[in-house]
PDB file of C-alpha atoms in Angstrom:
ATOM      1  CA  MET A   1     153.121  76.100 -15.330  1.00 33.00           C
ATOM      2  CA  SER A   2     150.120  77.201 -17.356  1.00 31.00           C
ATOM      3  CA  SER A   3     148.463  73.816 -16.845  1.00 33.00           C
ATOM      4  CA  ILE A   4     149.090  73.995 -13.114  1.00 29.00           C
ATOM      5  CA  ARG A   5     147.700  77.512 -13.002  1.00 31.00           C
ATOM      6  CA  GLY A   6     144.642  76.444 -14.976  1.00 36.00           C
ATOM      7  CA  SER A   7     143.921  73.504 -12.675  1.00 34.00           C
ATOM      8  CA  THR A   8     144.326  75.733  -9.628  1.00 33.00           C
ATOM      9  CA  GLN A   9     141.886  78.261 -11.020  1.00 35.00           C
ATOM     10  CA  SER A  10     139.334  75.583 -11.847  1.00 36.00           C
ATOM     11  CA  SER A  11     139.565  74.073  -8.383  1.00 37.00           C
ATOM     12  CA  HIS A  12     138.592  77.440  -6.899  1.00 40.00           C
ATOM     13  CA  TYR A  13     135.860  78.080  -9.431  1.00 43.00           C
ATOM     14  CA  HIS A  14     132.392  78.844  -8.104  1.00 51.00           C
ATOM     15  CA  PRO A  15     129.372  79.343 -10.360  1.00 59.00           C
ATOM     16  CA  THR A  16     128.102  82.906 -10.420  1.00 73.00           C
ATOM     17  CA  VAL A  17     124.477  83.727  -9.757  1.00 76.00           C
ATOM     18  CA  ASP A  18     122.558  86.661 -11.209  1.00 82.00           C
ATOM     19  CA  VAL A  19     120.840  87.724  -7.977  1.00 86.00           C
ATOM     20  CA  PRO A  20     118.490  90.313  -9.560  1.00 90.00           C
ATOM     21  CA  LYS A  21     117.407  87.699 -12.098  1.00 93.00           C
ATOM     22  CA  VAL A  22     116.762  85.157  -9.320  1.00 93.00           C
ATOM     23  CA  ALA A  23     114.747  87.713  -7.347  1.00 93.00           C
ATOM     24  CA  GLY A  24     112.809  88.717 -10.452  1.00 95.00           C
ATOM     25  CA  ILE A  25     111.851  85.159 -11.421  1.00 94.00           C
ATOM     26  CA  ALA A  26     110.858  84.263  -7.861  1.00 96.00           C
ATOM     27  CA  THR A  27     108.783  87.443  -7.518  1.00 96.00           C
ATOM     28  CA  VAL A  28     106.926  86.793 -10.770  1.00 96.00           C
ATOM     29  CA  LEU A  29     106.190  83.185  -9.779  1.00 97.00           C
ATOM     30  CA  VAL A  30     104.882  84.277  -6.374  1.00 97.00           C
ATOM     31  CA  ALA A  31     102.771  87.085  -7.863  1.00 97.00           C
ATOM     32  CA  VAL A  32     101.229  84.780 -10.476  1.00 97.00           C
ATOM     33  CA  ASN A  33     100.431  82.182  -7.826  1.00 98.00           C
ATOM     34  CA  ILE A  34      98.721  84.746  -5.590  1.00 97.00           C
ATOM     35  CA  LEU A  35      96.539  85.874  -8.500  1.00 97.00           C
ATOM     36  CA  LEU A  36      95.730  82.250  -9.322  1.00 97.00           C
ATOM     37  CA  MET A  37      94.708  81.664  -5.698  1.00 97.00           C
ATOM     38  CA  LEU A  38      92.331  84.604  -5.818  1.00 97.00           C
ATOM     39  CA  ALA A  39      90.852  83.574  -9.149  1.00 97.00           C
ATOM     40  CA  GLY A  40      90.625  79.947  -8.055  1.00 96.00           C
ATOM     41  CA  SER A  41      88.641  80.875  -4.933  1.00 95.00           C
ATOM     42  CA  TYR A  42      85.718  81.770  -7.229  1.00 96.00           C
ATOM     43  CA  THR A  43      85.852  78.515  -9.202  1.00 96.00           C
ATOM     44  CA  PRO A  44      85.336  74.786  -8.566  1.00 96.00           C
ATOM     45  CA  ILE A  45      89.094  74.588  -7.944  1.00 95.00           C
ATOM     46  CA  ALA A  46      88.388  75.895  -4.441  1.00 96.00           C
ATOM     47  CA  ASP A  47      85.816  73.146  -3.853  1.00 95.00           C
ATOM     48  CA  LEU A  48      88.318  70.537  -5.014  1.00 96.00           C
ATOM     49  CA  GLY A  49      90.921  72.034  -2.710  1.00 95.00           C
ATOM     50  CA  LEU A  50      88.510  71.911   0.223  1.00 95.00           C
ATOM     51  CA  VAL A  51      87.848  68.222  -0.386  1.00 94.00           C
ATOM     52  CA  LEU A  52      91.528  67.350  -0.685  1.00 95.00           C
ATOM     53  CA  PHE A  53      92.782  69.422   2.255  1.00 94.00           C
ATOM     54  CA  SER A  54      89.894  68.724   4.634  1.00 90.00           C
ATOM     55  CA  ASN A  55      91.630  65.469   5.573  1.00 92.00           C
ATOM     56  CA  PHE A  56      95.119  65.856   7.039  1.00 93.00           C
ATOM     57  CA  PHE A  57      96.648  62.818   5.341  1.00 94.00           C
ATOM     58  CA  VAL A  58      95.041  63.451   1.959  1.00 95.00           C
ATOM     59  CA  GLY A  59      96.085  67.092   2.200  1.00 94.00           C
ATOM     60  CA  VAL A  60      99.705  66.208   2.954  1.00 94.00           C
ATOM     61  CA  GLY A  61      99.664  63.681   0.122  1.00 95.00           C
ATOM     62  CA  THR A  62      98.268  66.268  -2.288  1.00 95.00           C
ATOM     63  CA  PHE A  63     100.931  68.761  -1.206  1.00 95.00           C
ATOM     64  CA  VAL A  64     103.733  66.241  -1.655  1.00 95.00           C
ATOM     65  CA  VAL A  65     102.505  65.134  -5.099  1.00 96.00           C
ATOM     66  CA  THR A  66     101.840  68.595  -6.528  1.00 96.00           C
ATOM     67  CA  ILE A  67     104.424  70.848  -4.887  1.00 96.00           C
ATOM     68  CA  GLY A  68     107.066  68.297  -3.930  1.00 95.00           C
ATOM     69  CA  GLY A  69     106.599  66.412  -7.199  1.00 96.00           C
ATOM     70  CA  GLY A  70     106.566  69.619  -9.224  1.00 96.00           C
ATOM     71  CA  PHE A  71     109.793  70.779  -7.607  1.00 96.00           C
ATOM     72  CA  TRP A  72     111.448  67.437  -8.351  1.00 96.00           C
ATOM     73  CA  ILE A  73     110.316  67.513 -11.990  1.00 96.00           C
ATOM     74  CA  SER A  74     111.515  71.091 -12.384  1.00 95.00           C
ATOM     75  CA  ASN A  75     114.933  70.216 -10.997  1.00 93.00           C
ATOM     76  CA  ARG A  76     115.265  67.278 -13.380  1.00 94.00           C
ATOM     77  CA  GLY A  77     114.347  69.530 -16.286  1.00 93.00           C
ATOM     78  CA  ILE A  78     116.880  72.172 -15.222  1.00 91.00           C
ATOM     79  CA  GLU A  79     119.647  69.594 -14.775  1.00 90.00           C
ATOM     80  CA  ARG A  80     119.007  68.158 -18.231  1.00 91.00           C
ATOM     81  CA  GLY A  81     118.543  71.548 -19.864  1.00 88.00           C
ATOM     82  CA  THR A  82     114.991  70.627 -20.872  1.00 88.00           C
ATOM     83  CA  LEU A  83     112.911  73.767 -20.428  1.00 90.00           C
ATOM     84  CA  PRO A  84     109.496  72.169 -21.213  1.00 93.00           C
ATOM     85  CA  VAL A  85     110.033  69.628 -18.412  1.00 94.00           C
ATOM     86  CA  ALA A  86     111.077  72.373 -16.007  1.00 94.00           C
ATOM     87  CA  GLY A  87     108.014  74.382 -17.058  1.00 94.00           C
ATOM     88  CA  ALA A  88     105.733  71.405 -16.452  1.00 96.00           C
ATOM     89  CA  GLY A  89     107.128  71.092 -12.944  1.00 96.00           C
ATOM     90  CA  VAL A  90     106.555  74.792 -12.267  1.00 96.00           C
ATOM     91  CA  ALA A  91     102.975  74.474 -13.537  1.00 97.00           C
ATOM     92  CA  LEU A  92     102.376  71.575 -11.142  1.00 97.00           C
ATOM     93  CA  ILE A  93     103.722  73.617  -8.222  1.00 97.00           C
ATOM     94  CA  GLN A  94     101.494  76.536  -9.195  1.00 97.00           C
ATOM     95  CA  PHE A  95      98.496  74.214  -9.355  1.00 97.00           C
ATOM     96  CA  GLY A  96      99.250  72.742  -5.921  1.00 96.00           C
ATOM     97  CA  TYR A  97      99.539  76.117  -4.227  1.00 98.00           C
ATOM     98  CA  THR A  98      96.452  77.358  -6.095  1.00 97.00           C
ATOM     99  CA  LEU A  99      94.474  74.405  -4.762  1.00 97.00           C
ATOM    100  CA  LEU A 100      95.577  75.099  -1.208  1.00 96.00           C
ATOM    101  CA  GLY A 101      95.283  78.877  -1.362  1.00 96.00           C
ATOM    102  CA  SER A 102      91.850  78.905  -2.998  1.00 97.00           C
ATOM    103  CA  ALA A 103      90.596  76.386  -0.409  1.00 96.00           C
ATOM    104  CA  ILE A 104      91.780  78.730   2.356  1.00 96.00           C
ATOM    105  CA  LEU A 105      90.228  81.795   0.706  1.00 96.00           C
ATOM    106  CA  VAL A 106      86.853  80.313  -0.229  1.00 95.00           C
ATOM    107  CA  ILE A 107      85.920  79.894   3.434  1.00 91.00           C
ATOM    108  CA  ALA A 108      86.192  83.666   3.951  1.00 90.00           C
ATOM    109  CA  PRO A 109      83.664  86.239   2.673  1.00 90.00           C
ATOM    110  CA  SER A 110      84.506  87.626  -0.767  1.00 91.00           C
ATOM    111  CA  ALA A 111      85.034  91.102   0.679  1.00 91.00           C
ATOM    112  CA  LEU A 112      87.904  89.863   2.857  1.00 93.00           C
ATOM    113  CA  ARG A 113      89.867  87.977   0.232  1.00 95.00           C
ATOM    114  CA  VAL A 114      91.738  90.827  -1.453  1.00 96.00           C
ATOM    115  CA  PRO A 115      92.531  92.603   1.849  1.00 95.00           C
ATOM    116  CA  ALA A 116      93.743  89.293   3.320  1.00 96.00           C
ATOM    117  CA  LEU A 117      95.999  88.626   0.329  1.00 97.00           C
ATOM    118  CA  SER A 118      97.349  92.184   0.453  1.00 97.00           C
ATOM    119  CA  ILE A 119      98.155  92.019   4.167  1.00 97.00           C
ATOM    120  CA  THR A 120      99.677  88.565   3.792  1.00 97.00           C
ATOM    121  CA  THR A 121     101.837  89.739   0.896  1.00 97.00           C
ATOM    122  CA  ILE A 122     103.200  92.600   3.011  1.00 97.00           C
ATOM    123  CA  LEU A 123     103.879  90.386   6.040  1.00 97.00           C
ATOM    124  CA  THR A 124     105.516  87.687   3.922  1.00 97.00           C
ATOM    125  CA  GLY A 125     107.633  90.309   2.175  1.00 96.00           C
ATOM    126  CA  LEU A 126     108.782  91.743   5.505  1.00 97.00           C
ATOM    127  CA  LEU A 127     109.664  88.293   6.828  1.00 97.00           C
ATOM    128  CA  THR A 128     111.568  87.458   3.634  1.00 97.00           C
ATOM    129  CA  ALA A 129     113.424  90.768   3.814  1.00 96.00           C
ATOM    130  CA  GLY A 130     114.362  90.002   7.414  1.00 96.00           C
ATOM    131  CA  VAL A 131     115.774  86.632   6.369  1.00 96.00           C
ATOM    132  CA  VAL A 132     117.757  88.266   3.553  1.00 95.00           C
ATOM    133  CA  VAL A 133     119.276  90.751   6.006  1.00 95.00           C
ATOM    134  CA  LEU A 134     120.093  87.948   8.449  1.00 94.00           C
ATOM    135  CA  VAL A 135     121.808  85.822   5.804  1.00 95.00           C
ATOM    136  CA  TYR A 136     123.725  88.568   3.999  1.00 93.00           C
ATOM    137  CA  ARG A 137     124.914  90.433   7.087  1.00 93.00           C
ATOM    138  CA  THR A 138     126.425  87.419   8.804  1.00 90.00           C
ATOM    139  CA  ASP A 139     129.191  85.008   7.853  1.00 89.00           C
ATOM    140  CA  ARG A 140     127.306  82.099   9.370  1.00 89.00           C
ATOM    141  CA  SER A 141     126.759  78.996   7.269  1.00 91.00           C
ATOM    142  CA  PHE A 142     123.121  77.963   6.869  1.00 93.00           C
ATOM    143  CA  GLU A 143     123.884  74.824   4.892  1.00 91.00           C
ATOM    144  CA  ARG A 144     122.508  72.521   7.586  1.00 92.00           C
ATOM    145  CA  TRP A 145     119.242  74.422   7.664  1.00 94.00           C
ATOM    146  CA  GLN A 146     117.960  72.393   4.726  1.00 92.00           C
ATOM    147  CA  THR A 147     118.282  69.319   6.949  1.00 94.00           C
ATOM    148  CA  TYR A 148     116.609  71.180   9.804  1.00 94.00           C
ATOM    149  CA  SER A 149     113.688  72.141   7.580  1.00 95.00           C
ATOM    150  CA  ARG A 150     113.174  68.532   6.528  1.00 95.00           C
ATOM    151  CA  GLY A 151     113.240  67.511  10.187  1.00 96.00           C
ATOM    152  CA  LEU A 152     110.584  70.119  10.998  1.00 96.00           C
ATOM    153  CA  PHE A 153     108.381  68.873   8.147  1.00 95.00           C
ATOM    154  CA  VAL A 154     108.681  65.278   9.369  1.00 95.00           C
ATOM    155  CA  ALA A 155     107.937  66.382  12.937  1.00 95.00           C
ATOM    156  CA  GLY A 156     104.943  68.370  11.695  1.00 94.00           C
ATOM    157  CA  PHE A 157     103.608  65.356   9.849  1.00 94.00           C
ATOM    158  CA  GLY A 158     104.051  63.215  12.956  1.00 94.00           C
ATOM    159  CA  ALA A 159     102.357  65.758  15.240  1.00 93.00           C
ATOM    160  CA  GLY A 160      99.517  66.214  12.771  1.00 92.00           C
ATOM    161  CA  GLY A 161      99.043  62.468  12.382  1.00 91.00           C
ATOM    162  CA  VAL A 162      98.844  61.929  16.136  1.00 92.00           C
ATOM    163  CA  GLY A 163      96.584  64.964  16.515  1.00 87.00           C
ATOM    164  CA  PHE A 164      94.251  63.687  13.795  1.00 86.00           C
ATOM    165  CA  PHE A 165      93.561  60.508  15.761  1.00 89.00           C
ATOM    166  CA  LEU A 166      94.080  61.490  19.408  1.00 87.00           C
ATOM    167  CA  ASN A 167      94.234  65.188  20.239  1.00 82.00           C
ATOM    168  CA  SER A 168      93.171  67.942  17.857  1.00 81.00           C
ATOM    169  CA  SER A 169      95.253  70.530  19.748  1.00 84.00           C
ATOM    170  CA  LEU A 170      98.347  68.875  18.288  1.00 89.00           C
ATOM    171  CA  MET A 171      97.194  70.075  14.870  1.00 91.00           C
ATOM    172  CA  ILE A 172      98.069  73.609  15.978  1.00 92.00           C
ATOM    173  CA  PHE A 173     101.537  72.390  16.935  1.00 93.00           C
ATOM    174  CA  ALA A 174     101.848  70.745  13.516  1.00 94.00           C
ATOM    175  CA  PHE A 175     100.867  74.054  11.886  1.00 95.00           C
ATOM    176  CA  VAL A 176     103.672  75.818  13.778  1.00 96.00           C
ATOM    177  CA  LEU A 177     106.202  73.136  12.827  1.00 96.00           C
ATOM    178  CA  PHE A 178     105.281  73.335   9.143  1.00 96.00           C
ATOM    179  CA  PHE A 179     105.512  77.123   9.241  1.00 97.00           C
ATOM    180  CA  LEU A 180     108.946  76.990  10.876  1.00 97.00           C
ATOM    181  CA  GLY A 181     109.977  74.382   8.327  1.00 96.00           C
ATOM    182  CA  PHE A 182     109.231  76.761   5.457  1.00 97.00           C
ATOM    183  CA  VAL A 183     110.967  79.684   7.183  1.00 97.00           C
ATOM    184  CA  THR A 184     114.018  77.498   7.758  1.00 97.00           C
ATOM    185  CA  ASP A 185     113.956  76.306   4.159  1.00 97.00           C
ATOM    186  CA  LEU A 186     113.653  79.896   2.945  1.00 97.00           C
ATOM    187  CA  THR A 187     116.722  80.809   4.993  1.00 96.00           C
ATOM    188  CA  TYR A 188     118.664  77.962   3.389  1.00 96.00           C
ATOM    189  CA  GLU A 189     117.570  78.872  -0.147  1.00 96.00           C
ATOM    190  CA  ILE A 190     118.591  82.522   0.292  1.00 95.00           C
ATOM    191  CA  TRP A 191     121.917  81.394   1.734  1.00 95.00           C
ATOM    192  CA  ALA A 192     122.345  79.108  -1.287  1.00 94.00           C
ATOM    193  CA  VAL A 193     122.029  82.155  -3.549  1.00 93.00           C
ATOM    194  CA  LYS A 194     124.580  84.054  -1.483  1.00 92.00           C
ATOM    195  CA  GLU A 195     127.037  81.141  -1.633  1.00 89.00           C
ATOM    196  CA  HIS A 196     126.383  80.415  -5.337  1.00 87.00           C
ATOM    197  CA  LYS A 197     125.475  76.850  -4.453  1.00 88.00           C
ATOM    198  CA  TYR A 198     123.378  76.383  -7.584  1.00 86.00           C
ATOM    199  CA  ALA A 199     124.558  77.763 -10.914  1.00 82.00           C
ATOM    200  CA  SER A 200     121.064  77.974 -12.428  1.00 88.00           C
ATOM    201  CA  ALA A 201     119.114  81.161 -11.733  1.00 90.00           C
ATOM    202  CA  LEU A 202     115.887  79.217 -12.296  1.00 91.00           C
ATOM    203  CA  ARG A 203     116.855  76.604  -9.687  1.00 93.00           C
ATOM    204  CA  ASN A 204     117.630  79.314  -7.155  1.00 94.00           C
ATOM    205  CA  ALA A 205     114.390  81.140  -7.928  1.00 95.00           C
ATOM    206  CA  LEU A 206     112.319  77.952  -7.647  1.00 96.00           C
ATOM    207  CA  GLY A 207     113.715  77.147  -4.227  1.00 95.00           C
ATOM    208  CA  ILE A 208     112.909  80.620  -2.939  1.00 97.00           C
ATOM    209  CA  TYR A 209     109.473  80.627  -4.607  1.00 97.00           C
ATOM    210  CA  VAL A 210     108.389  77.319  -3.065  1.00 97.00           C
ATOM    211  CA  ALA A 211     109.590  78.372   0.392  1.00 97.00           C
ATOM    212  CA  VAL A 212     108.015  81.835   0.187  1.00 98.00           C
ATOM    213  CA  MET A 213     104.669  80.398  -0.882  1.00 97.00           C
ATOM    214  CA  GLY A 214     104.818  77.905   1.973  1.00 97.00           C
ATOM    215  CA  VAL A 215     105.274  80.800   4.388  1.00 97.00           C
ATOM    216  CA  PHE A 216     102.572  82.754   2.554  1.00 98.00           C
ATOM    217  CA  VAL A 217      99.786  80.181   2.905  1.00 97.00           C
ATOM    218  CA  HIS A 218     100.468  79.817   6.636  1.00 97.00           C
ATOM    219  CA  ILE A 219     100.376  83.561   7.251  1.00 97.00           C
ATOM    220  CA  LEU A 220      97.259  83.805   5.062  1.00 97.00           C
ATOM    221  CA  GLN A 221      95.367  81.465   7.363  1.00 96.00           C
ATOM    222  CA  LEU A 222      96.263  83.569  10.403  1.00 96.00           C
ATOM    223  CA  VAL A 223      95.372  86.837   8.667  1.00 96.00           C
ATOM    224  CA  LEU A 224      91.982  85.504   7.590  1.00 95.00           C
ATOM    225  CA  ARG A 225      91.223  84.399  11.147  1.00 92.00           C
ATOM    226  CA  VAL A 226      92.025  87.858  12.487  1.00 93.00           C
ATOM    227  CA  LEU A 227      90.066  89.646   9.773  1.00 91.00           C
ATOM    228  CA  SER A 228      87.071  87.351  10.275  1.00 86.00           C
ATOM    229  CA  LEU A 229      87.086  88.104  14.001  1.00 86.00           C
ATOM    230  CA  LEU A 230      87.289  91.844  13.366  1.00 84.00           C
ATOM    231  CA  ASP A 231      84.555  91.608  10.714  1.00 74.00           C
ATOM    232  CA  ASN A 232      82.227  89.949  13.207  1.00 71.00           C
TER     233      ASN A 232
END
């Protein structure tokens, strides 16, 4: 009977997740990356970012290698319990977002950079809070949203590729698709925390961090455009 009871308990076992710890790690990673973006906008890192992201295909490739590759490396390190490998992956993600963010910021006047980052942080925080409320106040499953986000990224790449060669207006559509892809991915990652899908707090935090920063850089571009128009 005890063996039967033990097997029954194990079959219903779900890993627990320290939600405050996940939120804390993700917040620190986001905060550090925002500071690195600002600092990088005053260094040659911004010039390198401009070169890499001025071409759509090179920019996507750079994003995939640094952020996608960094996320993959981090996951492998977490799965194997190798913290230095996981740390190397996080560093690569931070570098990728710093490249992109500093390239976005360097185009704007220095006086607008801190206000733009502050406004973007608030807007991104509000959007993230809205997603948290949506996920935690409903019983809906968002498991398929990871697949949806990948579909949006693929569609964004396709629209951007066609727009690069044929119609530049499609680049705006690609921007929207990429933005929606990150919002959808953020929804999935928050749902994964709620459902204890990943036992590791670091894995949960990384997923949220990558998605939040993806949302952040898109909102940052819009905020800078508005502030530049108002400044003129």
